[in-house]
């Protein structure tokens, strides 16, 4: 039994044997022989290490009695459940406030970038506003766009010799209206943009991402089959080099607009599909980086995570932290701006972000987020990987 | 070359050799030696079978000239692209208007159903409104709820001996407040419901589905790991029988409220995840069946599909149709009510529904939808399977 003493919202441990045991386990903060615990630490000790909590008058406080003292802290449960899971794995984690300086433990993933310019064609398409698709019936143009730039789908998917019509998606349509001298039989650029924006939430954000990659030489097509907004091929990819052996994309892009608030479960769903088809998942946060400056004294993230090392685990005594944990639960919302700010916080610390999502059964799933360097781009891109720490 | 004659919006073929060829291929409708084509048929013949279209004065009409005559028909492109894909597979399809009576080719999937009643416990939980989770710190109650009913997660996920706290999700919380004599330290049932509804769109629809399965003896838990709202275990499932060998669910449930309009790409994403983890995907449409009566003269569906048979294909000449096709494109919306009505149309015809989704590249994905019979339930459930016809 470990005896916890409650005084208002302060929880401390004073008995010598308990103090030693907790100190060895890297719990709490030591001041003059007494250990002061955070709410998550206290709850964990009560749940798992047979801690009992009393106030000065000797009244016993149950787990929920203690938890309810911290109910006003919106993050208390997400933090407690993810704290517990990390501890349950035999790993150490500490309050985020202990983060100190830049640990230099991040990797910047450098993506290639080439210059892309499309020839100025001159041709006409027919736009279908209900489906956001343009058909081009000039077979010469359709074929050239497809073979030289992999723009549109000429003929049939995976069988471009079959049929003579080219189908342009809404991103290709706008791109060609802007840069390829296409006109439409039944619509002007402005109208197309308006229809697309009305139809698809945050469409202009998605288009920004499309043009950003396209203009750096990437081929960017629908990610429908992989449950994401886009899939990409690296500069130089062509559908004709590979028609006998189809070229598989290995990266998918999902756009997370800054103003979009999304259920964690929906956010995670997209990553799941990508994982199941063995694609690298790229999260795109378009638009200008947040002007609000970060306040290192008020971190938005939750814990400083120590991980494994050869033959053991890292500890605050010997070793440095590797990740910052962002603690979430399945039915919460997350916004693009919020996520971008949290990621900026990680950059400052030189630590990678570990998103920890506790589902409705308190089973925790982990995602590591690494920053991508796409030379020339103003937007933020990250690789997200589902891992088991 | 096949010569198509255009007269206003009527497209016909009159030359004898063309007529024979099209008749053998099951295109169009024959009247007095002349074949009349639907828009989709005409476009297909122009795209794939070298059809050329002229008006009475001998003016040539390109593919897009013809297509633009039908632009007011919102479904024209979705229908054309899915028509083409089915034809490209060497299979026959006909206008939906030819559906005649009940073909008796559907299967009703009978699910078992048992009676479930929970004992009236009397205990207190602490509700976390930000995460929609309730903690129960009475270990006896938490353990019994978990072991007897698989309600809540006692201890740790997949390690219930570890820890003494039980976590109830929002559905379990409301279920126990209503039927299990639970009270909350910090909230009343009405407040919890209000918070849940504010937090999760269409929450009450989701709860209806939860209670519907739970009250028939199923265990119903989060489907987070599989990208769906729920996963289920059949009556009799228990987490303790199986703790050494974890019991895997084989069915997931996704709720599609009648009033919800959803992007096709989002709809399909949930099915993808389930498929990738080899789960049967169940679509739930809760709430009362639509009061609007079906109008068989104005079908909402698109085509009558003939499929394969041993050693060949079914045709309108010898054989009967097997499916009704619902033609959609990636960036369209679909509503729960719309889908329910389309499914009712299939029931009337005794044909299964084939959802055909053309993505932005005109690659078509198919899903077959079969009706589930869950005895005693008032709601509609369907199994959806991703297939390659």
XYZ file of C-alpha atoms in Angstrom, chain B:
389
model
C -18.597 2.591 -88.015
C -22.095 2.637 -86.566
C -24.261 5.506 -87.726
C -26.388 7.181 -85.072
C -29.176 9.518 -86.119
C -30.054 12.394 -83.857
C -33.481 13.991 -83.882
C -33.907 16.451 -81.006
C -33.013 14.203 -78.113
C -33.908 10.935 -79.777
C -31.034 8.822 -81.017
C -31.726 5.943 -83.360
C -29.961 3.490 -85.601
C -31.593 2.454 -88.847
C -28.986 0.833 -91.099
C -29.687 -2.871 -91.323
C -26.214 -4.198 -90.461
C -25.897 -1.820 -87.500
C -29.331 -2.803 -86.264
C -28.444 -6.491 -86.304
C -25.147 -5.907 -84.547
C -26.692 -3.767 -81.817
C -29.576 -6.149 -81.385
C -27.201 -9.043 -80.852
C -25.388 -6.950 -78.273
C -28.610 -6.080 -76.423
C -28.478 -2.356 -77.084
C -31.537 -0.157 -77.394
C -35.149 -0.872 -78.047
C -36.403 -2.129 -81.364
C -39.461 -0.570 -82.970
C -40.353 -1.370 -86.555
C -36.859 -2.273 -87.619
C -35.269 0.775 -85.959
C -33.258 0.745 -82.752
C -33.805 3.551 -80.255
C -30.933 4.147 -77.870
C -30.788 5.606 -74.376
C -28.283 8.397 -73.802
C -25.868 6.027 -72.050
C -26.071 3.495 -74.861
C -25.473 6.131 -77.517
C -22.470 7.556 -75.672
C -21.031 4.103 -75.160
C -21.337 3.245 -78.825
C -19.636 6.523 -79.758
C -16.850 6.031 -77.212
C -16.081 2.369 -77.708
C -17.747 1.048 -80.860
C -16.813 3.816 -83.272
C -20.295 5.287 -83.440
C -20.722 8.543 -85.377
C -23.667 10.781 -84.790
C -25.404 13.001 -87.351
C -28.558 15.059 -87.382
C -31.030 15.162 -90.253
C -29.059 17.844 -92.053
C -25.933 15.713 -91.953
C -24.153 17.732 -89.258
C -21.715 15.676 -87.238
C -22.118 15.657 -83.446
C -19.118 14.896 -81.265
C -19.348 12.872 -78.062
C -19.562 16.035 -75.963
C -22.118 17.555 -78.344
C -24.364 14.604 -77.641
C -23.536 14.489 -73.928
C -24.376 18.159 -73.516
C -27.929 17.484 -74.726
C -28.417 15.446 -71.570
C -26.588 17.687 -69.071
C -29.819 18.537 -67.287
C -30.127 14.955 -66.239
C -28.040 15.032 -63.071
C -27.284 11.349 -63.222
C -26.070 11.252 -66.815
C -22.347 11.013 -66.094
C -22.592 8.596 -63.161
C -24.823 6.428 -65.308
C -22.619 6.634 -68.364
C -19.422 5.741 -66.502
C -20.950 2.804 -64.654
C -22.783 1.626 -67.783
C -19.476 1.633 -69.603
C -17.693 -0.283 -66.880
C -20.282 -3.042 -66.731
C -20.203 -3.346 -70.529
C -16.394 -3.326 -70.505
C -16.560 -6.419 -68.332
C -18.451 -8.172 -71.120
C -21.686 -8.084 -69.149
C -25.149 -6.946 -70.159
C -27.270 -4.256 -68.527
C -30.595 -2.761 -69.478
C -32.678 0.293 -68.564
C -34.220 -0.016 -65.104
C -37.663 0.596 -66.608
C -37.602 -2.942 -67.970
C -37.677 -4.411 -64.464
C -40.847 -6.430 -64.302
C -42.341 -7.949 -61.169
C -40.406 -9.783 -58.498
C -37.474 -11.894 -59.648
C -37.060 -13.633 -56.311
C -33.281 -13.490 -56.448
C -32.584 -11.964 -53.061
C -31.290 -13.655 -49.958
C -32.418 -12.604 -46.504
C -29.571 -12.997 -44.031
C -31.043 -14.275 -40.807
C -29.207 -13.204 -37.663
C -29.854 -14.880 -34.354
C -31.581 -12.997 -31.603
C -31.878 -13.770 -27.901
C -33.521 -12.049 -24.979
C -31.347 -9.891 -22.809
C -32.102 -8.361 -19.484
C -29.597 -6.794 -17.163
C -29.799 -7.197 -13.386
C -30.538 -4.026 -11.550
C -27.278 -2.960 -9.992
C -27.043 0.017 -7.724
C -23.844 1.945 -7.977
C -22.305 5.267 -8.809
C -20.063 6.380 -11.640
C -18.165 9.547 -12.502
C -18.921 10.973 -15.942
C -16.279 12.795 -17.989
C -18.231 15.078 -20.306
C -15.278 15.988 -22.522
C -14.512 12.361 -23.369
C -18.010 10.863 -22.960
C -16.697 8.150 -20.652
C -17.804 7.066 -17.185
C -15.442 5.618 -14.619
C -16.687 3.166 -11.994
C -14.380 2.646 -9.048
C -16.409 -0.040 -7.299
C -14.321 -2.990 -8.417
C -16.967 -5.595 -7.617
C -19.573 -3.957 -9.797
C -17.106 -3.114 -12.560
C -15.834 -6.669 -12.679
C -19.304 -8.214 -12.716
C -20.551 -5.911 -15.478
C -17.511 -6.821 -17.506
C -17.449 -10.529 -16.911
C -21.193 -11.242 -17.086
C -22.251 -8.788 -19.768
C -19.044 -7.463 -21.335
C -20.198 -3.977 -20.440
C -17.388 -1.525 -19.816
C -13.693 -2.293 -19.765
C -12.595 -3.466 -16.358
C -8.901 -3.027 -15.676
C -6.862 -2.861 -18.822
C -7.896 -3.716 -22.377
C -6.960 -7.361 -22.998
C -5.658 -7.537 -19.399
C -8.663 -7.066 -17.150
C -6.749 -8.218 -14.056
C -4.589 -5.101 -14.316
C -6.217 -2.211 -12.464
C -9.535 -2.003 -10.666
C -11.358 0.766 -12.476
C -14.059 0.147 -15.053
C -14.523 2.433 -18.070
C -17.982 2.693 -19.585
C -18.418 4.268 -22.983
C -21.239 6.718 -23.695
C -23.624 4.035 -24.969
C -22.989 1.799 -21.981
C -23.357 4.809 -19.715
C -26.805 5.667 -21.021
C -27.840 2.014 -21.140
C -26.928 1.521 -17.486
C -28.538 4.788 -16.435
C -31.740 3.605 -18.097
C -31.705 -0.097 -17.333
C -29.033 -0.907 -14.758
C -29.862 1.433 -11.899
C -26.590 3.332 -12.176
C -26.354 6.892 -10.932
C -23.658 9.425 -11.645
C -21.751 11.461 -9.086
C -21.871 14.528 -11.291
C -24.672 14.254 -13.853
C -28.248 13.166 -14.565
C -29.375 11.012 -17.502
C -30.953 13.992 -19.293
C -27.739 15.974 -19.080
C -25.649 13.091 -20.345
C -27.963 12.662 -23.317
C -27.819 16.357 -24.048
C -24.039 16.424 -23.899
C -23.775 13.364 -26.142
C -26.154 14.814 -28.714
C -24.301 18.087 -28.764
C -21.003 16.326 -29.099
C -21.743 13.621 -31.656
C -23.868 14.303 -34.710
C -26.859 11.989 -34.912
C -25.995 10.524 -31.541
C -29.541 9.415 -30.801
C -29.561 7.387 -34.020
C -26.384 5.699 -32.922
C -27.812 4.954 -29.516
C -30.938 3.386 -31.065
C -28.714 0.972 -32.946
C -26.673 0.227 -29.848
C -29.717 -0.595 -27.768
C -31.317 -2.578 -30.580
C -28.407 -5.039 -30.739
C -27.654 -5.022 -27.026
C -31.233 -5.861 -26.136
C -31.088 -8.852 -28.474
C -28.147 -10.332 -26.604
C -25.293 -9.033 -28.756
C -22.176 -7.534 -27.259
C -21.601 -4.209 -28.938
C -18.349 -2.283 -28.470
C -16.431 0.464 -30.193
C -15.325 -0.220 -33.772
C -12.532 2.371 -33.529
C -9.791 -0.055 -34.565
C -11.804 -1.018 -37.637
C -12.842 2.485 -38.632
C -16.527 1.951 -37.822
C -18.942 3.017 -35.115
C -19.290 -0.413 -33.519
C -18.121 -3.979 -33.613
C -20.353 -6.786 -32.395
C -20.109 -10.244 -30.904
C -22.947 -12.734 -31.178
C -25.096 -13.637 -28.158
C -23.183 -15.645 -25.598
C -19.827 -13.984 -26.231
C -17.775 -13.305 -23.132
C -14.442 -11.652 -22.526
C -13.436 -14.097 -19.798
C -13.938 -17.379 -21.592
C -11.379 -16.141 -23.974
C -8.836 -14.122 -22.108
C -5.997 -16.490 -22.953
C -7.096 -16.526 -26.572
C -8.707 -13.209 -27.376
C -12.079 -13.468 -29.089
C -12.202 -11.616 -32.376
C -15.357 -9.955 -33.583
C -16.247 -10.673 -37.165
C -18.858 -7.998 -37.740
C -18.736 -4.240 -37.596
C -21.674 -1.850 -37.671
C -21.760 1.592 -39.200
C -24.744 3.819 -38.623
C -26.166 5.805 -41.498
C -28.912 8.108 -40.188
C -31.778 8.857 -42.541
C -31.174 12.585 -42.369
C -27.453 12.383 -42.878
C -26.057 13.335 -46.275
C -22.606 11.946 -46.723
C -19.906 12.223 -49.354
C -19.638 8.959 -51.257
C -15.898 8.935 -50.631
C -16.476 9.091 -46.876
C -19.134 6.437 -47.043
C -16.822 4.120 -48.941
C -13.880 4.760 -46.604
C -15.593 3.017 -43.699
C -16.331 -0.039 -45.843
C -12.705 -0.154 -47.005
C -11.312 -0.438 -43.498
C -13.736 -3.208 -42.578
C -12.809 -5.073 -45.729
C -9.098 -4.727 -45.080
C -9.464 -6.329 -41.644
C -11.774 -9.030 -43.032
C -14.859 -8.012 -41.090
C -18.408 -8.195 -42.350
C -19.657 -4.643 -42.721
C -23.175 -4.000 -41.475
C -24.913 -0.795 -42.442
C -27.573 0.318 -39.992
C -30.399 2.641 -40.969
C -32.236 3.362 -37.743
C -35.583 5.053 -37.270
C -38.918 4.414 -38.848
C -39.050 3.168 -42.380
C -39.944 5.904 -44.806
C -43.629 6.688 -44.941
C -43.433 7.813 -48.561
C -44.660 5.040 -50.770
C -42.450 3.842 -53.548
C -43.389 4.783 -57.051
C -42.380 1.871 -59.260
C -42.916 4.063 -62.302
C -40.245 6.483 -61.127
C -37.410 4.256 -60.061
C -34.520 5.906 -58.319
C -32.128 3.182 -59.354
C -30.298 3.071 -62.637
C -29.880 -0.236 -64.408
C -31.084 -3.779 -64.505
C -27.968 -5.929 -64.333
C -27.437 -9.307 -65.919
C -24.512 -11.199 -64.531
C -22.567 -14.373 -65.193
C -23.801 -17.929 -65.243
C -21.950 -21.208 -65.520
C -19.955 -21.093 -68.728
C -21.173 -17.708 -69.880
C -23.222 -14.641 -69.184
C -26.886 -14.062 -68.534
C -28.770 -12.102 -71.184
C -32.264 -10.672 -71.499
C -32.955 -13.441 -74.023
C -32.096 -16.347 -71.812
C -31.903 -15.628 -68.135
C -33.057 -13.033 -65.634
C -31.387 -10.025 -64.107
C -29.618 -10.433 -60.801
C -29.033 -6.924 -59.486
C -30.258 -3.378 -59.665
C -27.444 -0.900 -60.117
C -27.198 2.292 -58.134
C -24.809 4.514 -60.096
C -22.749 7.064 -58.180
C -19.561 9.091 -58.455
C -16.891 9.760 -55.825
C -17.722 13.381 -55.100
C -21.494 13.033 -54.861
C -23.518 12.932 -51.687
C -25.812 10.179 -50.562
C -28.423 10.386 -47.826
C -29.572 7.629 -45.490
C -33.187 8.087 -46.519
C -32.270 7.998 -50.210
C -30.346 4.791 -49.722
C -33.166 3.238 -47.707
C -35.631 4.036 -50.486
C -33.353 2.606 -53.139
C -33.010 -0.555 -51.071
C -36.777 -0.796 -50.730
C -36.985 -0.602 -54.520
C -34.655 -3.581 -54.727
C -36.819 -5.531 -52.289
C -39.848 -4.951 -54.489
C -38.008 -6.345 -57.508
C -36.539 -9.238 -55.585
C -33.081 -8.168 -56.751
C -30.017 -7.312 -54.761
C -28.539 -3.861 -54.952
C -25.219 -3.302 -56.657
C -23.767 0.052 -55.708
C -21.360 1.164 -58.429
C -19.081 4.075 -57.580
C -17.045 5.682 -60.304
C -14.051 7.485 -58.813
C -12.387 10.634 -60.190
C -10.462 8.474 -62.654
C -13.600 6.611 -63.785
C -12.463 3.417 -62.136
C -15.576 1.733 -60.788
C -15.862 -0.043 -57.438
C -18.775 -2.348 -56.673
C -20.565 -3.158 -53.452
C -23.365 -5.689 -53.109
C -25.937 -4.973 -50.413
C -27.921 -7.773 -48.781
C -30.733 -7.396 -46.307
C -30.375 -8.679 -42.760
C -33.246 -10.102 -40.778
C -32.660 -9.335 -37.104
C -35.789 -10.815 -35.505
C -37.745 -8.315 -33.462
C -35.932 -5.239 -34.745
C -37.792 -2.363 -36.332
C -34.752 -0.933 -38.030
C -33.052 -1.793 -41.287
C -29.706 -3.545 -41.466
C -27.712 -4.588 -44.486
C -24.484 -6.418 -45.139
C -22.263 -4.626 -47.614
C -19.613 -6.496 -49.462
C -16.971 -5.080 -51.749
C -16.864 -7.292 -54.821
C -15.354 -7.579 -58.266
C -18.191 -8.645 -60.528
